[in-house]
Structures are given as C-alpha cells and as structure tokens.
PDB file of C-alpha atoms in Angstrom:
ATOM      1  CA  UNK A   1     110.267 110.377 143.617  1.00 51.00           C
ATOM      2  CA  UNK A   2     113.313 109.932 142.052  1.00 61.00           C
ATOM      3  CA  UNK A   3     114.510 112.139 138.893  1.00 71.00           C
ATOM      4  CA  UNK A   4     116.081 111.412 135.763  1.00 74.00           C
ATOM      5  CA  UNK A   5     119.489 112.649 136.517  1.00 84.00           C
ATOM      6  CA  UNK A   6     119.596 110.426 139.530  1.00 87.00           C
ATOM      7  CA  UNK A   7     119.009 107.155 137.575  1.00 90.00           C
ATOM      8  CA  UNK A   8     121.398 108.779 135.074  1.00 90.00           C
ATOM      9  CA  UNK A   9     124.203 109.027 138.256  1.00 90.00           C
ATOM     10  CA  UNK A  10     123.121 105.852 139.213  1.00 91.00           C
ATOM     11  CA  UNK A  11     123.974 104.227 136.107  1.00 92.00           C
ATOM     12  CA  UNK A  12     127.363 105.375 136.451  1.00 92.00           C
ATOM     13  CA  UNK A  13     127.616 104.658 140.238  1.00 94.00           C
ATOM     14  CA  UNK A  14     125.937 101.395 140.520  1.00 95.00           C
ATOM     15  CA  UNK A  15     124.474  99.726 137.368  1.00 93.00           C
ATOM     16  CA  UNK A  16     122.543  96.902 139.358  1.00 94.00           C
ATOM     17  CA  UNK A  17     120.755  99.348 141.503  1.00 95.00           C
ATOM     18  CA  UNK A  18     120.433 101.498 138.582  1.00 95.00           C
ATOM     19  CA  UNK A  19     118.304  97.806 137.561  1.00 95.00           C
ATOM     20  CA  UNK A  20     116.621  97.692 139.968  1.00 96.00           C
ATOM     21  CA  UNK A  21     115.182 101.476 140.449  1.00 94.00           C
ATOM     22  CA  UNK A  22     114.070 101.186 136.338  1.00 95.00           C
ATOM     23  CA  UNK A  23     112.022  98.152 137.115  1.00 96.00           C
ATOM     24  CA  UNK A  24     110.388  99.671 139.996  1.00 95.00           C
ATOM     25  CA  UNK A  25     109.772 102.721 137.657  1.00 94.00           C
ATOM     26  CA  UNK A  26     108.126 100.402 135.033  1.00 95.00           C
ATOM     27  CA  UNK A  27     106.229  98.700 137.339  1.00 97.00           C
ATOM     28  CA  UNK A  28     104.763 101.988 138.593  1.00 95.00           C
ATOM     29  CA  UNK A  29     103.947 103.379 135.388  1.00 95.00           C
ATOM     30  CA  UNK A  30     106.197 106.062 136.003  1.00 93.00           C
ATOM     31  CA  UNK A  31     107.629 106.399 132.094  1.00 93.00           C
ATOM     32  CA  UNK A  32     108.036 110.018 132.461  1.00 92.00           C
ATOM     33  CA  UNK A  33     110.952 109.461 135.450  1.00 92.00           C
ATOM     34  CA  UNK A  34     112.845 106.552 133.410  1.00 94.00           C
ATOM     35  CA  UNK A  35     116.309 107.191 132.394  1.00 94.00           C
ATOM     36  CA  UNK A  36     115.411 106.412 128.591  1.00 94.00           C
ATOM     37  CA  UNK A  37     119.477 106.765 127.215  1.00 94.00           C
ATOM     38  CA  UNK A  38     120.455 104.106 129.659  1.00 95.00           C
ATOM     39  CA  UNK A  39     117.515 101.822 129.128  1.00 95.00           C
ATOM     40  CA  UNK A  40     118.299 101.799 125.604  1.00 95.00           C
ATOM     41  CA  UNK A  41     121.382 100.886 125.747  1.00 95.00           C
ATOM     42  CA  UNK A  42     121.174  98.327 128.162  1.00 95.00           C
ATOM     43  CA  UNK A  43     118.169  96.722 126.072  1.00 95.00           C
ATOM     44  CA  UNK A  44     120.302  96.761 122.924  1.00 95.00           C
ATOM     45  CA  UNK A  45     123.411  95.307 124.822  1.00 95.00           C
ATOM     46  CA  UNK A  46     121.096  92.251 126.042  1.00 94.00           C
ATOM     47  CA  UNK A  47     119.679  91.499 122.576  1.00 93.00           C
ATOM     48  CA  UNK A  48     123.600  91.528 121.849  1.00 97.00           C
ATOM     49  CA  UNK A  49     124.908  89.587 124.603  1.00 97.00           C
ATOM     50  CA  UNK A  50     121.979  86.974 123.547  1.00 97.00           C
ATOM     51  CA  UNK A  51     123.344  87.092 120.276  1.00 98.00           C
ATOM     52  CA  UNK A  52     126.179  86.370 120.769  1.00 98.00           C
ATOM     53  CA  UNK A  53     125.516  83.628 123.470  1.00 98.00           C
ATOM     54  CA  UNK A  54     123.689  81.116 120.648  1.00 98.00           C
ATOM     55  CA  UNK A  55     125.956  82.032 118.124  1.00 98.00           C
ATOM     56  CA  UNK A  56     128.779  80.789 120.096  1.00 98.00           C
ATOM     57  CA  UNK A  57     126.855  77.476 121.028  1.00 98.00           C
ATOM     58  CA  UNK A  58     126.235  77.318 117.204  1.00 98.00           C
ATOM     59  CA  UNK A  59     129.945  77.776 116.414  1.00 98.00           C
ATOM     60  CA  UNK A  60     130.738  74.965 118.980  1.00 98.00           C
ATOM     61  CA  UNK A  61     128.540  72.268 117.927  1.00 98.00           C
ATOM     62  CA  UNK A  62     129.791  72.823 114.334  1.00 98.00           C
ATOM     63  CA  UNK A  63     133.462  72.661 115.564  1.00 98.00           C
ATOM     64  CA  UNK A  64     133.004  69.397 116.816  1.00 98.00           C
ATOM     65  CA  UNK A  65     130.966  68.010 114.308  1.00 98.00           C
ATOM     66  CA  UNK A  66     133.657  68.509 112.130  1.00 98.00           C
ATOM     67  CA  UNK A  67     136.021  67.231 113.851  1.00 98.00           C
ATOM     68  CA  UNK A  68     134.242  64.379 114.145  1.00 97.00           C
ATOM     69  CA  UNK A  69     132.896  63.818 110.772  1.00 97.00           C
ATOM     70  CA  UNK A  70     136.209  64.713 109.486  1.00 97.00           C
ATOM     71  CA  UNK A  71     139.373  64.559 111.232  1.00 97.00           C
ATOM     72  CA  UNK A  72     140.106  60.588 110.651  1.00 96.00           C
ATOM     73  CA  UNK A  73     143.681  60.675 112.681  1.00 96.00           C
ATOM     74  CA  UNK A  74     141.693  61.548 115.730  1.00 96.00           C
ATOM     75  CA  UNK A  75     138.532  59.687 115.300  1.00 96.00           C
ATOM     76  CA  UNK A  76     138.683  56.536 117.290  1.00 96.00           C
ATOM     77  CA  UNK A  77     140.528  58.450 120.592  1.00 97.00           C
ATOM     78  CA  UNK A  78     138.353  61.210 120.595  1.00 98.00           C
ATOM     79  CA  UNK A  79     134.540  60.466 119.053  1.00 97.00           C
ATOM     80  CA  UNK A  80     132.577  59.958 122.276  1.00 97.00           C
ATOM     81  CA  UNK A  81     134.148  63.331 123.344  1.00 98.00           C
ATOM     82  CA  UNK A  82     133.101  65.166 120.495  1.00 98.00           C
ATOM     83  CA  UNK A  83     129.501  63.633 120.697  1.00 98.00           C
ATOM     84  CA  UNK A  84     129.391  64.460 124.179  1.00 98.00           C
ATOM     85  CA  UNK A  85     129.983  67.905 123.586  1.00 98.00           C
ATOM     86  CA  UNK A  86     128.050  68.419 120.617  1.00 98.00           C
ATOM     87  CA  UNK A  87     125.050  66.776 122.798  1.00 98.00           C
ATOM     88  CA  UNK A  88     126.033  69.403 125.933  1.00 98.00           C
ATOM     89  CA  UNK A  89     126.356  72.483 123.351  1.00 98.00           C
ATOM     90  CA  UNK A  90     122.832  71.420 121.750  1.00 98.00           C
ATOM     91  CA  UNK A  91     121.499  71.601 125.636  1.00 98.00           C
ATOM     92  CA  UNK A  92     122.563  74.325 126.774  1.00 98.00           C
ATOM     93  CA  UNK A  93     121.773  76.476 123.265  1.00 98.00           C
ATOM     94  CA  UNK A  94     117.648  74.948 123.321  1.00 97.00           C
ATOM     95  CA  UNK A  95     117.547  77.014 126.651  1.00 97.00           C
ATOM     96  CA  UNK A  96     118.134  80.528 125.165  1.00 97.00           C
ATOM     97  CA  UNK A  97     116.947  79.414 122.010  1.00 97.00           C
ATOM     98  CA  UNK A  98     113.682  81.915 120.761  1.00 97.00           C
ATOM     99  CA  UNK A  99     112.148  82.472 117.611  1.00 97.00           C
ATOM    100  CA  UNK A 100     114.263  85.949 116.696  1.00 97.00           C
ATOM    101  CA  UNK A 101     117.385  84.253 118.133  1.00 98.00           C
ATOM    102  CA  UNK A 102     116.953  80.525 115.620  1.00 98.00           C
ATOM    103  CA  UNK A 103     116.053  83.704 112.369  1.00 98.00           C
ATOM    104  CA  UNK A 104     119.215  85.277 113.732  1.00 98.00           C
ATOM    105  CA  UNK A 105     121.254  81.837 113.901  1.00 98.00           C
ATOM    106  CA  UNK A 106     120.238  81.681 110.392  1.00 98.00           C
ATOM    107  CA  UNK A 107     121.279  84.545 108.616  1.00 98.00           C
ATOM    108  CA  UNK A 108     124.512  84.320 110.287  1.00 98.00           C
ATOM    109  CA  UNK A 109     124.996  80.607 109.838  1.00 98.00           C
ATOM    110  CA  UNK A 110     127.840  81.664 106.991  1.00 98.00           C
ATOM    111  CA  UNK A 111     130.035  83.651 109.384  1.00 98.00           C
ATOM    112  CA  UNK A 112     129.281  81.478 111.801  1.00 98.00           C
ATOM    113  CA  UNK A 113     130.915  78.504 109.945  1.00 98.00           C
ATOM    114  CA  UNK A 114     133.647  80.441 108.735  1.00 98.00           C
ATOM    115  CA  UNK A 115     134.649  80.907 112.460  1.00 98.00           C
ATOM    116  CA  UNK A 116     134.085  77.307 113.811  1.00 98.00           C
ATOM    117  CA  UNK A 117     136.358  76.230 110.197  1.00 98.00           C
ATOM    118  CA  UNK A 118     138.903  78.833 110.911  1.00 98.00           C
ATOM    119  CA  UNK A 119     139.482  77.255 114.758  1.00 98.00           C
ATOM    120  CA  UNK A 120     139.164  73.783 113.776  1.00 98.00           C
ATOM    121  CA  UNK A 121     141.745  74.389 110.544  1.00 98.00           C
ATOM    122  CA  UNK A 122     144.394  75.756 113.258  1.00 98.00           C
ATOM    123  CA  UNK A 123     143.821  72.211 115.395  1.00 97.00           C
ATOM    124  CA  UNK A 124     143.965  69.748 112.375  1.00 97.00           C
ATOM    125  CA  UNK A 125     147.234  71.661 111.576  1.00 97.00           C
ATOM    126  CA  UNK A 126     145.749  72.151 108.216  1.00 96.00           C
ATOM    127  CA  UNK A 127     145.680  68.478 107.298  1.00 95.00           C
ATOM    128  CA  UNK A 128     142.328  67.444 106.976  1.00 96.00           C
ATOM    129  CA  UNK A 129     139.909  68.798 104.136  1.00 96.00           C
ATOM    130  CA  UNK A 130     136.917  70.690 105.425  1.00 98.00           C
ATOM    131  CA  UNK A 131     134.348  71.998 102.861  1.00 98.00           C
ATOM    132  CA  UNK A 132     134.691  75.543 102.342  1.00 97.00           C
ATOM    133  CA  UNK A 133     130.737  75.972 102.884  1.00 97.00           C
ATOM    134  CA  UNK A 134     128.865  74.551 105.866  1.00 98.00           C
ATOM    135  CA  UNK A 135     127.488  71.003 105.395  1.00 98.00           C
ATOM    136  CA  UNK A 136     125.211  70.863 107.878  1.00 98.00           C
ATOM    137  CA  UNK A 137     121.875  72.259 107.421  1.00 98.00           C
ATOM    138  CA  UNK A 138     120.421  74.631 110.600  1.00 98.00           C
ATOM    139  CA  UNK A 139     117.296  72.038 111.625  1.00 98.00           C
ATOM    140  CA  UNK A 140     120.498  69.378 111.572  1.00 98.00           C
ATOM    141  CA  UNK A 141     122.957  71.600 113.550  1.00 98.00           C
ATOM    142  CA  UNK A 142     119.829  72.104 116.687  1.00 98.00           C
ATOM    143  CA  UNK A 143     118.402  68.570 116.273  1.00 97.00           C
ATOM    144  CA  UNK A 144     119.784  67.259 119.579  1.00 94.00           C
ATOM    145  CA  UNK A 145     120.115  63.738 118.197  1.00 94.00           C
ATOM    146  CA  UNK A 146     121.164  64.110 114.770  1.00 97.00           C
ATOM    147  CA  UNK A 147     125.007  63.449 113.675  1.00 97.00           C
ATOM    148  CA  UNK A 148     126.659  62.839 110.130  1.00 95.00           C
ATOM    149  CA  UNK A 149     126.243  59.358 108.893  1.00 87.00           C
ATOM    150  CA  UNK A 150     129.491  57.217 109.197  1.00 74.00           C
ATOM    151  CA  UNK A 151     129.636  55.989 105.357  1.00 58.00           C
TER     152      UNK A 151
END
C-alpha cells in the first residue's frame, strides 16, 4: 500500500504517474492514502486550464467577427477566411463546451471582448471603429451558423 508521502514525492518526481496512482486510489476507495494537497491543486488547475480553453475560443470567434463585420478595407480579400475560422473556432469550443463553462463564458463575456477589441484594434492599425461594448449577444457568439447581417 502506498503512503501519502510517496504520492506526495511522486508528484514532484513524476506527475503522470503521480495520475495514475490517485486514480487507482479512488477507484479502490482508498481516500485515507490520497495525497489530498496535490489533488486539489491539480483539480483547481483543470477547472482553470478549461477556463481558459473556451474563453480563448470565445475571444477568437469575436476577433473575427469583427473583423469581418467591420474592417471594410479588408472585407472582400479576406471574408471567407474569417467565416471559416469563426465556423472552426465555434467547432472546436461546442466540444468543451458544459453548462458551468457557457455561465462562466458569460460573466466574463466583458473582459473577454475587451481582449479580442484590444488585438483586433492593433491589426486595423486603429482605423476602423469598433464599439466599445460587445455587439454580439452570447447565444449569437456559439450559434454555429449565425453571422452579422450585411446591411
């Protein structure tokens, strides 16, 4: 039976076999021998790392949905680009997508546009006029089809 300050070692040594001990631990039942610190840790870095993950898809879809809705210069050489990516960043974001992560996508939909405006400000060169607030509304941002009507 393995002890505490082994897994704790472990950790430092070798973090995937460090994985795969703790599993084997849960799976036994054996609570008492987990390394608890460790676990803790690593559970708060995933919901982190997950985080961050959608939040990033987020920021990209907005990028290039305001580049295309709004940088005119650009428009006719690059549209079916920015589609294409906005239609790949929409993919790839519905497969980590959960409930907790789409609440968390919303509460940080502010910061999250302030991010994707900052980057896309630098590549206009400042010369196009974003809004200062986000346009696009979060059930519009993840509808996989959806784009800005071309008035």
């Amino acid at each position: 039976m393995l002890t505490q300050n082994y897994l704790k070692n472990l950790y430092e040594i070798d973090e995937y076999l460090w994985l795969e001990e703790t599993i084997k631990i849960l799976k036994e039942h054996r609570l008492n021998d987990l390394d608890i610190e460790n676990l803790i840790e690593e559970l708060e870095s995933l919901g982190k790392r997950d985080k961050s993950r959608v939040s990033s898809f987020l920021e990209q879809i907005i990028r290039h949905l305001l580049l295309l809705q709004y940088w005119e210069l650009e428009k006719q050489r690059n549209q079916n680009h920015w589609r294409a990516e906005i239609q790949s960043f929409r993919t790839q974001l519905r497969k980590y997508l959960t409930t907790n992560l789409q609440n968390h996508l919303a509460e940080e939909l502010d910061n999250i546009y302030e991010d994707a405006l900052g980057y896309v400000q630098e590549k206009t060169g400042f010369f196009v006029d974003f809004p200062e607030k986000c346009p696009y509304t979060l059930e519009q941002l993840l509808t996989q089809k959806w784009f800005p009507s071309e008035d």
